[in-house]
Amino acid sequence: MSAAAQPSVATLALGRWVEGEVVYFPGVGSRRALWKSPPRDSTGGELPCHTLADSVLAAHAVALAENPLADPLAALVELTPQRDVERWWLRDETGAALPLDPAFAHGWELLACSGGRPLVLAGLWDGIAFAPLSAITESGILQLTLRPA
């Protein structure tokens, strides 16, 4: 997204690793930034994932303590998709789970990608449900969508 009268820069494609220096806008949580210099391609690295449901809840609590009107928490999780009666969940190794957003229609695809093992997902936690946006698998990045309202 670009500010008015600014050209849109589409250099950050899904799955592309870049490195560079950013300058943060002032404000609570400093979540908006601009590149100080153009990003450079990088070889990649290890993704910092939440592997426990409790760590997602704790990160969300910190964000809400900083700003009670905060947007949903963007999070990388490594959890196992499971179906329980009529709902999809993301379970951790302790048995704790986060519910998936009811509007998410690709639970079976997540289960197939995971093979019953933990799967790396990028998504949003709003305090009630996790909305997966992308799955990171051995064969690459799978972009996911929510059903239209």
PDB file of C-alpha atoms in Angstrom:
ATOM      1  CA  MET A   1       0.000   0.000   0.000  1.00  0.00           C
ATOM      2  CA  SER A   2       1.281   3.450  -0.837  1.00  0.00           C
ATOM      3  CA  ALA A   3       0.487   6.924   0.362  1.00  0.00           C
ATOM      4  CA  ALA A   4      -1.405   9.316  -1.908  1.00  0.00           C
ATOM      5  CA  ALA A   5       0.639  10.576  -4.872  1.00  0.00           C
ATOM      6  CA  GLN A   6       3.314   7.927  -4.193  1.00  0.00           C
ATOM      7  CA  PRO A   7       3.950   5.174  -6.733  1.00  0.00           C
ATOM      8  CA  SER A   8       3.165   1.682  -5.506  1.00  0.00           C
ATOM      9  CA  VAL A   9       6.233  -0.512  -5.090  1.00  0.00           C
ATOM     10  CA  ALA A  10       5.574  -4.185  -5.802  1.00  0.00           C
ATOM     11  CA  THR A  11       9.034  -5.466  -4.931  1.00  0.00           C
ATOM     12  CA  LEU A  12       7.943  -7.626  -2.001  1.00  0.00           C
ATOM     13  CA  ALA A  13       6.416 -10.699  -3.610  1.00  0.00           C
ATOM     14  CA  LEU A  14       5.080 -13.564  -1.521  1.00  0.00           C
ATOM     15  CA  GLY A  15       7.965 -15.826  -0.502  1.00  0.00           C
ATOM     16  CA  ARG A  16      10.743 -13.412  -1.447  1.00  0.00           C
ATOM     17  CA  TRP A  17      13.496 -12.953   1.164  1.00  0.00           C
ATOM     18  CA  VAL A  18      14.907  -9.442   1.432  1.00  0.00           C
ATOM     19  CA  GLU A  19      17.077  -7.532   3.850  1.00  0.00           C
ATOM     20  CA  GLY A  20      17.506  -3.852   4.437  1.00  0.00           C
ATOM     21  CA  GLU A  21      17.041  -1.048   6.891  1.00  0.00           C
ATOM     22  CA  VAL A  22      13.624   0.369   7.721  1.00  0.00           C
ATOM     23  CA  VAL A  23      12.538   3.548   9.488  1.00  0.00           C
ATOM     24  CA  TYR A  24       9.467   3.251  11.713  1.00  0.00           C
ATOM     25  CA  PHE A  25       6.686   5.803  11.935  1.00  0.00           C
ATOM     26  CA  PRO A  26       6.128   7.072  15.478  1.00  0.00           C
ATOM     27  CA  GLY A  27       3.234   5.580  17.387  1.00  0.00           C
ATOM     28  CA  VAL A  28       2.174   2.750  19.600  1.00  0.00           C
ATOM     29  CA  GLY A  29       3.824  -0.508  18.627  1.00  0.00           C
ATOM     30  CA  SER A  30       5.746   1.002  15.683  1.00  0.00           C
ATOM     31  CA  ARG A  31       4.069  -1.279  13.148  1.00  0.00           C
ATOM     32  CA  ARG A  32       4.381   0.958  10.063  1.00  0.00           C
ATOM     33  CA  ALA A  33       7.721   1.498   8.372  1.00  0.00           C
ATOM     34  CA  LEU A  34       9.392   2.706   5.186  1.00  0.00           C
ATOM     35  CA  TRP A  35      12.512   1.332   3.565  1.00  0.00           C
ATOM     36  CA  LYS A  36      15.449   3.624   4.344  1.00  0.00           C
ATOM     37  CA  SER A  37      17.203   2.173   1.299  1.00  0.00           C
ATOM     38  CA  PRO A  38      15.924  -0.239  -1.359  1.00  0.00           C
ATOM     39  CA  PRO A  39      15.630  -3.841  -0.128  1.00  0.00           C
ATOM     40  CA  ARG A  40      18.252  -6.330  -1.291  1.00  0.00           C
ATOM     41  CA  ASP A  41      17.673 -10.002  -2.024  1.00  0.00           C
ATOM     42  CA  SER A  42      18.658 -12.346   0.782  1.00  0.00           C
ATOM     43  CA  THR A  43      19.299 -16.070   1.012  1.00  0.00           C
ATOM     44  CA  GLY A  44      16.614 -16.447   3.684  1.00  0.00           C
ATOM     45  CA  GLY A  45      16.783 -17.878   7.131  1.00  0.00           C
ATOM     46  CA  GLU A  46      14.828 -19.414   9.980  1.00  0.00           C
ATOM     47  CA  LEU A  47      11.305 -18.138  10.567  1.00  0.00           C
ATOM     48  CA  PRO A  48      10.468 -17.200  14.190  1.00  0.00           C
ATOM     49  CA  CYS A  49       7.249 -19.183  14.723  1.00  0.00           C
ATOM     50  CA  HIS A  50       4.942 -19.540  17.690  1.00  0.00           C
ATOM     51  CA  THR A  51       4.915 -23.260  18.472  1.00  0.00           C
ATOM     52  CA  LEU A  52       2.545 -22.978  21.445  1.00  0.00           C
ATOM     53  CA  ALA A  53      -0.996 -21.597  21.467  1.00  0.00           C
ATOM     54  CA  ASP A  54      -0.199 -19.827  24.755  1.00  0.00           C
ATOM     55  CA  SER A  55       2.589 -17.801  23.116  1.00  0.00           C
ATOM     56  CA  VAL A  56       0.132 -16.437  20.528  1.00  0.00           C
ATOM     57  CA  LEU A  57      -2.251 -15.475  23.344  1.00  0.00           C
ATOM     58  CA  ALA A  58       0.593 -13.810  25.273  1.00  0.00           C
ATOM     59  CA  ALA A  59       1.750 -11.825  22.210  1.00  0.00           C
ATOM     60  CA  HIS A  60      -1.838 -10.697  21.610  1.00  0.00           C
ATOM     61  CA  ALA A  61      -2.159  -9.632  25.259  1.00  0.00           C
ATOM     62  CA  VAL A  62       1.017  -7.527  24.948  1.00  0.00           C
ATOM     63  CA  ALA A  63      -0.324  -5.868  21.766  1.00  0.00           C
ATOM     64  CA  LEU A  64      -3.650  -5.086  23.469  1.00  0.00           C
ATOM     65  CA  ALA A  65      -1.863  -3.723  26.551  1.00  0.00           C
ATOM     66  CA  GLU A  66       0.037  -1.307  24.275  1.00  0.00           C
ATOM     67  CA  ASN A  67      -3.093  -0.356  22.328  1.00  0.00           C
ATOM     68  CA  PRO A  68      -6.578  -1.655  23.236  1.00  0.00           C
ATOM     69  CA  LEU A  69      -7.747  -0.811  19.698  1.00  0.00           C
ATOM     70  CA  ALA A  70      -4.916  -2.714  17.991  1.00  0.00           C
ATOM     71  CA  ASP A  71      -5.512  -4.515  14.717  1.00  0.00           C
ATOM     72  CA  PRO A  72      -5.451  -8.323  14.749  1.00  0.00           C
ATOM     73  CA  LEU A  73      -2.030  -9.746  15.580  1.00  0.00           C
ATOM     74  CA  ALA A  74      -0.017 -10.869  12.558  1.00  0.00           C
ATOM     75  CA  ALA A  75       1.608 -14.146  13.568  1.00  0.00           C
ATOM     76  CA  LEU A  76       3.626 -17.062  12.249  1.00  0.00           C
ATOM     77  CA  VAL A  77       2.575 -20.298  13.926  1.00  0.00           C
ATOM     78  CA  GLU A  78       3.770 -23.874  13.634  1.00  0.00           C
ATOM     79  CA  LEU A  79       0.743 -25.850  14.776  1.00  0.00           C
ATOM     80  CA  THR A  80      -1.170 -28.949  13.668  1.00  0.00           C
ATOM     81  CA  PRO A  81      -4.552 -28.506  11.944  1.00  0.00           C
ATOM     82  CA  GLN A  82      -7.276 -30.774  13.368  1.00  0.00           C
ATOM     83  CA  ARG A  83     -11.016 -31.078  12.965  1.00  0.00           C
ATOM     84  CA  ASP A  84     -13.189 -31.500  16.042  1.00  0.00           C
ATOM     85  CA  VAL A  85     -16.882 -32.127  15.326  1.00  0.00           C
ATOM     86  CA  GLU A  86     -17.856 -29.044  13.271  1.00  0.00           C
ATOM     87  CA  ARG A  87     -14.812 -26.797  13.747  1.00  0.00           C
ATOM     88  CA  TRP A  88     -11.159 -26.613  12.675  1.00  0.00           C
ATOM     89  CA  TRP A  89      -8.430 -26.018  15.267  1.00  0.00           C
ATOM     90  CA  LEU A  90      -4.666 -25.502  15.340  1.00  0.00           C
ATOM     91  CA  ARG A  91      -3.244 -27.699  18.118  1.00  0.00           C
ATOM     92  CA  ASP A  92       0.162 -27.523  19.738  1.00  0.00           C
ATOM     93  CA  GLU A  93       2.190 -30.310  21.327  1.00  0.00           C
ATOM     94  CA  THR A  94       0.589 -29.721  24.756  1.00  0.00           C
ATOM     95  CA  GLY A  95      -2.947 -30.209  23.405  1.00  0.00           C
ATOM     96  CA  ALA A  96      -3.868 -26.504  23.644  1.00  0.00           C
ATOM     97  CA  ALA A  97      -5.536 -25.160  20.517  1.00  0.00           C
ATOM     98  CA  LEU A  98      -6.522 -22.009  18.666  1.00  0.00           C
ATOM     99  CA  PRO A  99      -9.808 -22.064  16.720  1.00  0.00           C
ATOM    100  CA  LEU A 100      -9.660 -21.298  13.010  1.00  0.00           C
ATOM    101  CA  ASP A 101     -11.825 -18.501  11.656  1.00  0.00           C
ATOM    102  CA  PRO A 102     -15.213 -19.995  10.667  1.00  0.00           C
ATOM    103  CA  ALA A 103     -14.944 -18.137   7.335  1.00  0.00           C
ATOM    104  CA  PHE A 104     -11.803 -20.129   6.477  1.00  0.00           C
ATOM    105  CA  ALA A 105     -12.862 -22.808   3.984  1.00  0.00           C
ATOM    106  CA  HIS A 106      -9.602 -24.712   3.409  1.00  0.00           C
ATOM    107  CA  GLY A 107      -9.242 -26.843   6.529  1.00  0.00           C
ATOM    108  CA  TRP A 108      -8.981 -30.088   4.585  1.00  0.00           C
ATOM    109  CA  GLU A 109      -6.235 -28.578   2.406  1.00  0.00           C
ATOM    110  CA  LEU A 110      -4.306 -27.575   5.540  1.00  0.00           C
ATOM    111  CA  LEU A 111      -4.633 -31.099   6.897  1.00  0.00           C
ATOM    112  CA  ALA A 112      -3.431 -32.548   3.585  1.00  0.00           C
ATOM    113  CA  CYS A 113      -0.436 -30.172   3.482  1.00  0.00           C
ATOM    114  CA  SER A 114       0.474 -30.966   7.075  1.00  0.00           C
ATOM    115  CA  GLY A 115       0.139 -34.740   6.865  1.00  0.00           C
ATOM    116  CA  GLY A 116      -0.998 -34.609  10.493  1.00  0.00           C
ATOM    117  CA  ARG A 117       2.196 -32.816  11.572  1.00  0.00           C
ATOM    118  CA  PRO A 118       2.769 -29.186  12.555  1.00  0.00           C
ATOM    119  CA  LEU A 119       2.449 -26.768   9.629  1.00  0.00           C
ATOM    120  CA  VAL A 120       3.878 -23.247   9.394  1.00  0.00           C
ATOM    121  CA  LEU A 121       1.081 -20.731   8.808  1.00  0.00           C
ATOM    122  CA  ALA A 122       1.111 -16.961   8.471  1.00  0.00           C
ATOM    123  CA  GLY A 123      -2.123 -15.387   9.583  1.00  0.00           C
ATOM    124  CA  LEU A 124      -4.042 -13.063  11.866  1.00  0.00           C
ATOM    125  CA  TRP A 125      -5.191 -13.709  15.460  1.00  0.00           C
ATOM    126  CA  ASP A 126      -8.029 -11.396  16.513  1.00  0.00           C
ATOM    127  CA  GLY A 127      -8.404 -12.769  20.033  1.00  0.00           C
ATOM    128  CA  ILE A 128     -11.207 -15.117  19.004  1.00  0.00           C
ATOM    129  CA  ALA A 129     -10.017 -17.044  15.941  1.00  0.00           C
ATOM    130  CA  PHE A 130      -6.937 -17.491  13.739  1.00  0.00           C
ATOM    131  CA  ALA A 131      -7.340 -16.564  10.048  1.00  0.00           C
ATOM    132  CA  PRO A 132      -4.621 -18.310   7.975  1.00  0.00           C
ATOM    133  CA  LEU A 133      -3.339 -16.286   5.022  1.00  0.00           C
ATOM    134  CA  SER A 134      -0.436 -18.467   3.794  1.00  0.00           C
ATOM    135  CA  ALA A 135       0.959 -21.926   4.463  1.00  0.00           C
ATOM    136  CA  ILE A 136       4.674 -22.573   4.164  1.00  0.00           C
ATOM    137  CA  THR A 137       5.278 -26.124   2.988  1.00  0.00           C
ATOM    138  CA  GLU A 138       8.280 -28.095   1.746  1.00  0.00           C
ATOM    139  CA  SER A 139       7.163 -27.380  -1.827  1.00  0.00           C
ATOM    140  CA  GLY A 140       6.749 -23.659  -1.325  1.00  0.00           C
ATOM    141  CA  ILE A 141       4.264 -21.070  -0.133  1.00  0.00           C
ATOM    142  CA  LEU A 142       0.556 -21.698  -0.550  1.00  0.00           C
ATOM    143  CA  GLN A 143      -1.580 -18.556  -0.534  1.00  0.00           C
ATOM    144  CA  LEU A 144      -4.886 -19.090   1.289  1.00  0.00           C
ATOM    145  CA  THR A 145      -8.108 -17.076   1.249  1.00  0.00           C
ATOM    146  CA  LEU A 146     -11.226 -16.543   3.338  1.00  0.00           C
ATOM    147  CA  ARG A 147     -14.693 -17.126   1.943  1.00  0.00           C
ATOM    148  CA  PRO A 148     -16.371 -13.915   0.790  1.00  0.00           C
ATOM    149  CA  ALA A 149     -18.790 -12.522   3.388  1.00  0.00           C
TER     150      ALA A 149
END
